[in-house]
Amino acid sequence: MAIKKNTKKVAPKKSVAKTLPVKKQVEKKAVKVSKNKLTITPVSYEEKAYAAYFGDKWAWYKNADEKYTTKRGIVWSWWAFFFSIFYLMVRKFYFPAFAMLVLSLLSYFSIAFVNPYSNLVYNLLWAMFMAVSLPYLVLSNYKRTKERIELTETNETKRLEVLSKKGGKNKFFIVFTVTLLVLYAVWVGYIVSSAVSYYKYIQEQQLNSSALVQTDTDVE
C-alpha cells in the first residue's frame, strides 16, 4: 500500500508595504526629482522663499545658511573666489560691493607700496576671504529683505512675488562681467603674443650677430 504523505501548503507571507506619511512622500518625491533633473523642488514656504530670491541655486544657499547658523563646516563659493565684487553686483548687493571695491583698492596699493612682490600672496588671500565671506553677506541681505516683506505683506503668494523681484540676478552686470573677461583675455593674449614675438626677435638678432662674428673670423 502506498502511504500518502501529509503535505501542508504554507501560504506565502504577505509583504506589508511600508507607507510613508504624506509629508515624507512629498519630500521623497522632491529628492527623486533632484536626482533626475539636478534641481530640487521647493516644498515648504521657507524653501519657496529661497527659490524665489536665489533662483535655481536656492538649495545651495539654504545649505549654506544652515552651516552659518549651526557653525558646522565652511561655506565656499568659487563664484565669489574668482569674481568677488562682481559676484555681489550680480546678486544686487551694490553698496557692499562698492565698499569692498574701495577697501580692496586701498589695501592693494598699501601693500604694493610696502612690498611690491607680495601682491600675488595678497590677491590669493583676498580671494579666499571673498569666497568665504560674500555668501554670508548675500544671505544676510536675503534675511533682512524677507523680514521687511513679511512685515508688510500677509499673503504668501505676494510675499514670494516681491522676493522674486528683490532677488534674482542683475543681467546687466552678468553681461558686463563677461565683456570684461573677454577684453581681459584679449589683452592677455596680446601681451603673450608680443612677448613671444620679442623673444623670437632677440633670438634672430643674436643669431645674426654670431653669424657676423663667425664671418669676420673666417676672413681673417
Short mmCIF file of N, CA, C and O in Angstrom, two decimals, residues 22-128:
data_model
loop_
_atom_site.label_atom_id
_atom_site.label_comp_id
_atom_site.label_asym_id
_atom_site.label_seq_id
_atom_site.Cartn_x
_atom_site.Cartn_y
_atom_site.Cartn_z
N VAL A 22 2.28 61.61 4.33
CA VAL A 22 2.16 62.43 3.12
C VAL A 22 3.34 63.37 2.98
O VAL A 22 3.92 63.53 1.90
N LYS A 23 3.78 63.97 4.09
CA LYS A 23 4.90 64.92 4.02
C LYS A 23 6.16 64.22 3.60
O LYS A 23 6.93 64.73 2.79
N LYS A 24 6.41 62.98 4.14
CA LYS A 24 7.60 62.24 3.77
C LYS A 24 7.56 61.83 2.31
O LYS A 24 8.59 61.82 1.62
N GLN A 25 6.36 61.47 1.81
CA GLN A 25 6.24 61.11 0.40
C GLN A 25 6.58 62.29 -0.49
O GLN A 25 7.25 62.14 -1.52
N VAL A 26 6.13 63.47 -0.13
CA VAL A 26 6.41 64.67 -0.92
C VAL A 26 7.90 64.96 -0.91
O VAL A 26 8.51 65.27 -1.94
N GLU A 27 8.54 64.82 0.29
CA GLU A 27 9.97 65.08 0.37
C GLU A 27 10.75 64.07 -0.45
O GLU A 27 11.74 64.40 -1.12
N LYS A 28 10.31 62.78 -0.39
CA LYS A 28 10.99 61.75 -1.18
C LYS A 28 10.86 62.02 -2.67
O LYS A 28 11.80 61.85 -3.44
N LYS A 29 9.69 62.48 -3.10
CA LYS A 29 9.47 62.81 -4.50
C LYS A 29 10.34 63.98 -4.92
O LYS A 29 10.90 64.00 -6.01
N ALA A 30 10.50 64.95 -4.02
CA ALA A 30 11.33 66.11 -4.33
C ALA A 30 12.77 65.70 -4.52
O ALA A 30 13.46 66.17 -5.42
N VAL A 31 13.27 64.78 -3.67
CA VAL A 31 14.65 64.31 -3.80
C VAL A 31 14.82 63.53 -5.09
O VAL A 31 15.83 63.64 -5.77
N LYS A 32 13.82 62.73 -5.46
CA LYS A 32 13.89 61.97 -6.70
C LYS A 32 13.97 62.90 -7.91
O LYS A 32 14.72 62.65 -8.85
N VAL A 33 13.20 63.95 -7.89
CA VAL A 33 13.26 64.94 -8.98
C VAL A 33 14.64 65.56 -9.04
O VAL A 33 15.20 65.81 -10.10
N SER A 34 15.24 65.81 -7.87
CA SER A 34 16.55 66.46 -7.85
C SER A 34 17.61 65.56 -8.48
O SER A 34 18.54 66.04 -9.09
N LYS A 35 17.46 64.23 -8.32
CA LYS A 35 18.46 63.33 -8.89
C LYS A 35 18.33 63.25 -10.40
O LYS A 35 19.30 63.09 -11.11
N ASN A 36 17.09 63.33 -10.91
CA ASN A 36 16.88 63.20 -12.34
C ASN A 36 17.19 64.48 -13.09
O ASN A 36 17.80 64.47 -14.15
N LYS A 37 16.77 65.63 -12.56
CA LYS A 37 16.89 66.89 -13.27
C LYS A 37 17.92 67.84 -12.66
O LYS A 37 18.05 68.96 -13.11
N LEU A 38 18.65 67.36 -11.64
CA LEU A 38 19.67 68.16 -10.99
C LEU A 38 19.11 69.43 -10.37
O LEU A 38 19.80 70.41 -10.22
N THR A 39 17.84 69.43 -10.07
CA THR A 39 17.21 70.54 -9.38
C THR A 39 16.35 69.98 -8.25
O THR A 39 15.92 68.83 -8.30
N ILE A 40 16.12 70.79 -7.25
CA ILE A 40 15.33 70.36 -6.11
C ILE A 40 14.04 71.17 -6.09
O ILE A 40 14.07 72.40 -6.18
N THR A 41 12.93 70.49 -5.98
CA THR A 41 11.63 71.16 -5.97
C THR A 41 11.34 71.70 -4.58
O THR A 41 11.33 70.94 -3.61
N PRO A 42 11.13 73.00 -4.44
CA PRO A 42 10.80 73.55 -3.11
C PRO A 42 9.44 73.07 -2.65
O PRO A 42 8.49 73.01 -3.43
N VAL A 43 9.34 72.74 -1.37
CA VAL A 43 8.10 72.21 -0.82
C VAL A 43 7.49 73.17 0.19
O VAL A 43 6.35 73.61 0.04
N SER A 44 8.24 73.50 1.23
CA SER A 44 7.71 74.37 2.29
C SER A 44 7.78 75.83 1.87
O SER A 44 8.37 76.18 0.83
N TYR A 45 7.19 76.69 2.69
CA TYR A 45 7.21 78.13 2.40
C TYR A 45 8.64 78.67 2.44
O TYR A 45 9.03 79.50 1.60
N GLU A 46 9.44 78.20 3.42
CA GLU A 46 10.82 78.67 3.53
C GLU A 46 11.62 78.30 2.28
O GLU A 46 12.41 79.10 1.78
N GLU A 47 11.43 77.10 1.78
CA GLU A 47 12.14 76.68 0.57
C GLU A 47 11.68 77.48 -0.64
O GLU A 47 12.50 77.85 -1.50
N LYS A 48 10.39 77.76 -0.71
CA LYS A 48 9.88 78.57 -1.82
C LYS A 48 10.43 80.00 -1.75
O LYS A 48 10.67 80.63 -2.78
N ALA A 49 10.63 80.50 -0.53
CA ALA A 49 11.20 81.84 -0.37
C ALA A 49 12.65 81.86 -0.87
O ALA A 49 13.06 82.79 -1.57
N TYR A 50 13.42 80.83 -0.51
CA TYR A 50 14.78 80.73 -1.04
C TYR A 50 14.78 80.66 -2.56
O TYR A 50 15.59 81.31 -3.23
N ALA A 51 13.87 79.84 -3.10
CA ALA A 51 13.81 79.68 -4.56
C ALA A 51 13.40 80.97 -5.25
O ALA A 51 13.90 81.30 -6.33
N ALA A 52 12.49 81.72 -4.63
CA ALA A 52 12.05 82.99 -5.24
C ALA A 52 13.17 84.01 -5.26
O ALA A 52 13.30 84.78 -6.22
N TYR A 53 14.00 84.01 -4.26
CA TYR A 53 15.06 85.02 -4.16
C TYR A 53 16.33 84.61 -4.92
O TYR A 53 16.94 85.43 -5.61
N PHE A 54 16.73 83.33 -4.79
CA PHE A 54 18.01 82.90 -5.36
C PHE A 54 17.87 82.15 -6.67
O PHE A 54 18.88 81.91 -7.35
N GLY A 55 16.67 81.76 -7.06
CA GLY A 55 16.51 81.06 -8.32
C GLY A 55 16.91 79.60 -8.22
O GLY A 55 16.66 78.93 -7.22
N ASP A 56 17.56 79.10 -9.28
CA ASP A 56 17.89 77.67 -9.35
C ASP A 56 18.88 77.24 -8.28
O ASP A 56 18.93 76.05 -7.94
N LYS A 57 19.69 78.15 -7.76
CA LYS A 57 20.71 77.81 -6.77
C LYS A 57 20.21 77.94 -5.34
O LYS A 57 21.01 78.04 -4.41
N TRP A 58 18.90 77.93 -5.16
CA TRP A 58 18.35 78.18 -3.83
C TRP A 58 18.78 77.11 -2.82
O TRP A 58 19.01 77.42 -1.64
N ALA A 59 18.88 75.85 -3.24
CA ALA A 59 19.24 74.77 -2.31
C ALA A 59 20.66 74.97 -1.77
O ALA A 59 20.93 74.68 -0.59
N TRP A 60 21.57 75.46 -2.63
CA TRP A 60 22.94 75.71 -2.17
C TRP A 60 22.96 76.78 -1.08
O TRP A 60 23.65 76.65 -0.07
N TYR A 61 22.20 77.85 -1.30
CA TYR A 61 22.16 78.93 -0.31
C TYR A 61 21.45 78.49 0.97
O TYR A 61 21.82 78.92 2.07
N LYS A 62 20.46 77.63 0.85
CA LYS A 62 19.79 77.12 2.04
C LYS A 62 20.75 76.28 2.87
O LYS A 62 20.81 76.42 4.11
N ASN A 63 21.51 75.42 2.22
CA ASN A 63 22.51 74.62 2.94
C ASN A 63 23.60 75.50 3.54
O ASN A 63 24.07 75.25 4.66
N ALA A 64 23.99 76.54 2.80
CA ALA A 64 24.99 77.46 3.33
C ALA A 64 24.47 78.20 4.56
O ALA A 64 25.20 78.40 5.54
N ASP A 65 23.21 78.59 4.51
CA ASP A 65 22.60 79.28 5.66
C ASP A 65 22.58 78.37 6.88
O ASP A 65 22.82 78.81 8.01
N GLU A 66 22.28 77.09 6.67
CA GLU A 66 22.28 76.14 7.78
C GLU A 66 23.68 75.97 8.37
O GLU A 66 23.85 75.83 9.58
N LYS A 67 24.69 75.97 7.51
CA LYS A 67 26.07 75.86 8.01
C LYS A 67 26.46 77.10 8.81
O LYS A 67 27.12 77.00 9.85
N TYR A 68 26.07 78.28 8.32
CA TYR A 68 26.37 79.50 9.07
C TYR A 68 25.64 79.52 10.41
O TYR A 68 26.20 79.94 11.43
N THR A 69 24.39 79.04 10.41
CA THR A 69 23.59 79.08 11.63
C THR A 69 24.11 78.10 12.67
O THR A 69 24.25 78.44 13.86
N THR A 70 24.40 76.88 12.25
CA THR A 70 24.87 75.84 13.17
C THR A 70 26.38 75.88 13.40
O THR A 70 26.89 75.17 14.26
N LYS A 71 27.08 76.71 12.58
CA LYS A 71 28.55 76.82 12.68
C LYS A 71 29.23 75.47 12.47
O LYS A 71 30.18 75.10 13.17
N ARG A 72 28.72 74.73 11.51
CA ARG A 72 29.30 73.44 11.15
C ARG A 72 29.79 73.49 9.71
O ARG A 72 29.01 73.58 8.78
N GLY A 73 31.08 73.46 9.54
CA GLY A 73 31.64 73.48 8.21
C GLY A 73 31.88 74.89 7.70
O GLY A 73 31.48 75.89 8.31
N ILE A 74 32.55 74.97 6.57
CA ILE A 74 32.89 76.24 5.93
C ILE A 74 32.16 76.33 4.60
O ILE A 74 32.14 75.38 3.82
N VAL A 75 31.58 77.47 4.35
CA VAL A 75 30.91 77.72 3.07
C VAL A 75 31.93 78.32 2.11
O VAL A 75 32.61 79.30 2.43
N TRP A 76 32.03 77.73 0.94
CA TRP A 76 33.00 78.19 -0.06
C TRP A 76 32.29 78.39 -1.40
O TRP A 76 31.61 77.49 -1.89
N SER A 77 32.45 79.58 -1.99
CA SER A 77 31.84 79.89 -3.28
C SER A 77 32.95 80.20 -4.29
O SER A 77 33.71 81.16 -4.12
N TRP A 78 33.03 79.39 -5.33
CA TRP A 78 34.02 79.65 -6.37
C TRP A 78 33.69 80.91 -7.17
O TRP A 78 34.59 81.58 -7.67
N TRP A 79 32.38 81.22 -7.29
CA TRP A 79 31.99 82.45 -7.97
C TRP A 79 32.53 83.66 -7.22
O TRP A 79 33.05 84.61 -7.83
N ALA A 80 32.40 83.64 -5.90
CA ALA A 80 32.93 84.74 -5.09
C ALA A 80 34.45 84.74 -5.11
O ALA A 80 35.08 85.81 -5.03
N PHE A 81 35.07 83.58 -5.21
CA PHE A 81 36.54 83.49 -5.23
C PHE A 81 37.10 84.15 -6.48
O PHE A 81 38.08 84.91 -6.41
N PHE A 82 36.50 83.88 -7.64
CA PHE A 82 37.05 84.39 -8.89
C PHE A 82 36.54 85.79 -9.25
O PHE A 82 37.26 86.58 -9.86
N PHE A 83 35.29 86.11 -8.85
CA PHE A 83 34.68 87.36 -9.32
C PHE A 83 34.45 88.38 -8.21
O PHE A 83 34.19 89.54 -8.51
N SER A 84 34.50 87.98 -6.97
CA SER A 84 34.40 88.83 -5.77
C SER A 84 33.39 89.97 -5.90
O SER A 84 32.20 89.77 -5.72
N ILE A 85 33.84 91.17 -6.27
CA ILE A 85 32.97 92.34 -6.31
C ILE A 85 31.82 92.14 -7.30
O ILE A 85 30.67 92.50 -7.02
N PHE A 86 32.11 91.56 -8.45
CA PHE A 86 31.07 91.34 -9.45
C PHE A 86 30.03 90.33 -8.96
O PHE A 86 28.87 90.38 -9.36
N TYR A 87 30.46 89.43 -8.10
CA TYR A 87 29.51 88.47 -7.50
C TYR A 87 28.43 89.20 -6.72
O TYR A 87 27.24 88.88 -6.82
N LEU A 88 28.83 90.21 -5.94
CA LEU A 88 27.86 91.00 -5.18
C LEU A 88 26.98 91.83 -6.10
O LEU A 88 25.78 91.97 -5.87
N MET A 89 27.57 92.40 -7.14
CA MET A 89 26.78 93.22 -8.06
C MET A 89 25.75 92.40 -8.81
O MET A 89 24.61 92.84 -9.02
N VAL A 90 26.12 91.21 -9.22
CA VAL A 90 25.17 90.33 -9.91
C VAL A 90 24.02 89.96 -8.98
O VAL A 90 22.86 89.87 -9.40
N ARG A 91 24.32 89.82 -7.68
CA ARG A 91 23.30 89.48 -6.69
C ARG A 91 22.57 90.72 -6.15
O ARG A 91 21.88 90.64 -5.14
N LYS A 92 22.73 91.87 -6.80
CA LYS A 92 22.02 93.12 -6.48
C LYS A 92 22.34 93.62 -5.07
O LYS A 92 21.48 94.13 -4.36
N PHE A 93 23.59 93.48 -4.69
CA PHE A 93 24.07 93.94 -3.38
C PHE A 93 25.11 95.02 -3.65
O PHE A 93 26.31 94.82 -3.49
N TYR A 94 24.64 96.22 -4.04
CA TYR A 94 25.51 97.22 -4.66
C TYR A 94 26.39 97.98 -3.66
O TYR A 94 27.58 98.15 -3.90
N PHE A 95 25.81 98.45 -2.57
CA PHE A 95 26.60 99.26 -1.64
C PHE A 95 27.76 98.47 -1.03
O PHE A 95 28.89 98.96 -1.01
N PRO A 96 27.55 97.24 -0.53
CA PRO A 96 28.69 96.46 -0.05
C PRO A 96 29.71 96.18 -1.14
O PRO A 96 30.91 96.10 -0.86
N ALA A 97 29.24 96.04 -2.38
CA ALA A 97 30.19 95.81 -3.49
C ALA A 97 31.09 97.03 -3.67
O ALA A 97 32.31 96.89 -3.86
N PHE A 98 30.50 98.22 -3.61
CA PHE A 98 31.28 99.45 -3.73
C PHE A 98 32.25 99.59 -2.55
O PHE A 98 33.43 99.97 -2.73
N ALA A 99 31.78 99.27 -1.34
CA ALA A 99 32.64 99.35 -0.16
C ALA A 99 33.80 98.35 -0.26
O ALA A 99 34.95 98.68 0.07
N MET A 100 33.51 97.15 -0.73
CA MET A 100 34.55 96.14 -0.92
C MET A 100 35.57 96.59 -1.97
O MET A 100 36.77 96.34 -1.85
N LEU A 101 35.09 97.25 -3.03
CA LEU A 101 35.98 97.72 -4.08
C LEU A 101 36.95 98.76 -3.53
O LEU A 101 38.16 98.69 -3.78
N VAL A 102 36.44 99.72 -2.76
CA VAL A 102 37.29 100.76 -2.17
C VAL A 102 38.29 100.14 -1.21
O VAL A 102 39.49 100.46 -1.22
N LEU A 103 37.81 99.23 -0.36
CA LEU A 103 38.69 98.58 0.61
C LEU A 103 39.78 97.76 -0.06
O LEU A 103 40.95 97.81 0.35
N SER A 104 39.42 97.03 -1.09
CA SER A 104 40.41 96.21 -1.78
C SER A 104 41.46 97.05 -2.48
O SER A 104 42.65 96.73 -2.47
N LEU A 105 41.03 98.17 -3.09
CA LEU A 105 41.99 99.05 -3.77
C LEU A 105 42.96 99.70 -2.77
O LEU A 105 44.17 99.76 -3.02
N LEU A 106 42.42 100.18 -1.65
CA LEU A 106 43.27 100.81 -0.64
C LEU A 106 44.28 99.82 -0.08
O LEU A 106 45.48 100.13 0.04
N SER A 107 43.81 98.64 0.28
CA SER A 107 44.73 97.64 0.83
C SER A 107 45.73 97.16 -0.21
O SER A 107 46.90 96.92 0.09
N TYR A 108 45.28 97.05 -1.47
CA TYR A 108 46.18 96.58 -2.53
C TYR A 108 47.34 97.55 -2.74
O TYR A 108 48.51 97.16 -2.77
N PHE A 109 47.03 98.85 -2.86
CA PHE A 109 48.09 99.83 -3.11
C PHE A 109 48.95 100.04 -1.87
O PHE A 109 50.14 100.35 -1.98
N SER A 110 48.37 99.87 -0.68
CA SER A 110 49.16 99.99 0.54
C SER A 110 50.20 98.88 0.62
O SER A 110 51.38 99.13 0.91
N ILE A 111 49.78 97.67 0.33
CA ILE A 111 50.71 96.54 0.36
C ILE A 111 51.72 96.65 -0.77
O ILE A 111 52.91 96.35 -0.60
N ALA A 112 51.28 97.11 -1.94
CA ALA A 112 52.20 97.27 -3.06
C ALA A 112 53.26 98.33 -2.76
O ALA A 112 54.40 98.22 -3.21
N PHE A 113 52.88 99.36 -2.00
CA PHE A 113 53.84 100.40 -1.64
C PHE A 113 54.89 99.87 -0.67
O PHE A 113 56.07 100.22 -0.76
N VAL A 114 54.46 99.00 0.25
CA VAL A 114 55.40 98.46 1.23
C VAL A 114 56.28 97.38 0.61
O VAL A 114 57.50 97.40 0.74
N ASN A 115 55.65 96.43 -0.08
CA ASN A 115 56.39 95.32 -0.68
C ASN A 115 55.72 94.93 -1.99
O ASN A 115 54.71 94.22 -1.98
N PRO A 116 56.24 95.37 -3.12
CA PRO A 116 55.59 95.10 -4.41
C PRO A 116 55.49 93.61 -4.74
O PRO A 116 54.63 93.21 -5.52
N TYR A 117 56.39 92.80 -4.17
CA TYR A 117 56.43 91.37 -4.51
C TYR A 117 55.39 90.55 -3.75
O TYR A 117 55.26 89.35 -3.99
N SER A 118 54.67 91.18 -2.83
CA SER A 118 53.68 90.44 -2.04
C SER A 118 52.28 90.54 -2.62
O SER A 118 51.33 90.08 -1.99
N ASN A 119 52.14 91.14 -3.79
CA ASN A 119 50.80 91.31 -4.37
C ASN A 119 50.13 89.98 -4.71
O ASN A 119 48.92 89.83 -4.57
N LEU A 120 50.94 89.02 -5.17
CA LEU A 120 50.37 87.72 -5.53
C LEU A 120 49.79 87.02 -4.30
O LEU A 120 48.68 86.48 -4.35
N VAL A 121 50.53 87.06 -3.21
CA VAL A 121 50.03 86.44 -1.98
C VAL A 121 48.80 87.17 -1.47
O VAL A 121 47.82 86.56 -1.03
N TYR A 122 48.83 88.50 -1.55
CA TYR A 122 47.68 89.29 -1.11
C TYR A 122 46.44 88.96 -1.93
O TYR A 122 45.34 88.78 -1.38
N ASN A 123 46.59 88.87 -3.25
CA ASN A 123 45.44 88.57 -4.11
C ASN A 123 44.84 87.21 -3.79
O ASN A 123 43.62 87.04 -3.79
N LEU A 124 45.71 86.24 -3.51
CA LEU A 124 45.22 84.91 -3.18
C LEU A 124 44.46 84.91 -1.85
O LEU A 124 43.36 84.34 -1.75
N LEU A 125 45.02 85.56 -0.84
CA LEU A 125 44.36 85.63 0.47
C LEU A 125 43.05 86.41 0.39
O LEU A 125 42.05 86.03 1.02
N TRP A 126 43.05 87.48 -0.39
CA TRP A 126 41.83 88.28 -0.55
C TRP A 126 40.73 87.47 -1.24
O TRP A 126 39.56 87.52 -0.84
N ALA A 127 41.10 86.72 -2.27
CA ALA A 127 40.12 85.89 -2.98
C ALA A 127 39.56 84.81 -2.07
O ALA A 127 38.35 84.51 -2.11
N MET A 128 40.39 84.22 -1.22
CA MET A 128 39.92 83.21 -0.27
C MET A 128 38.96 83.83 0.76
O MET A 128 37.94 83.22 1.13
#
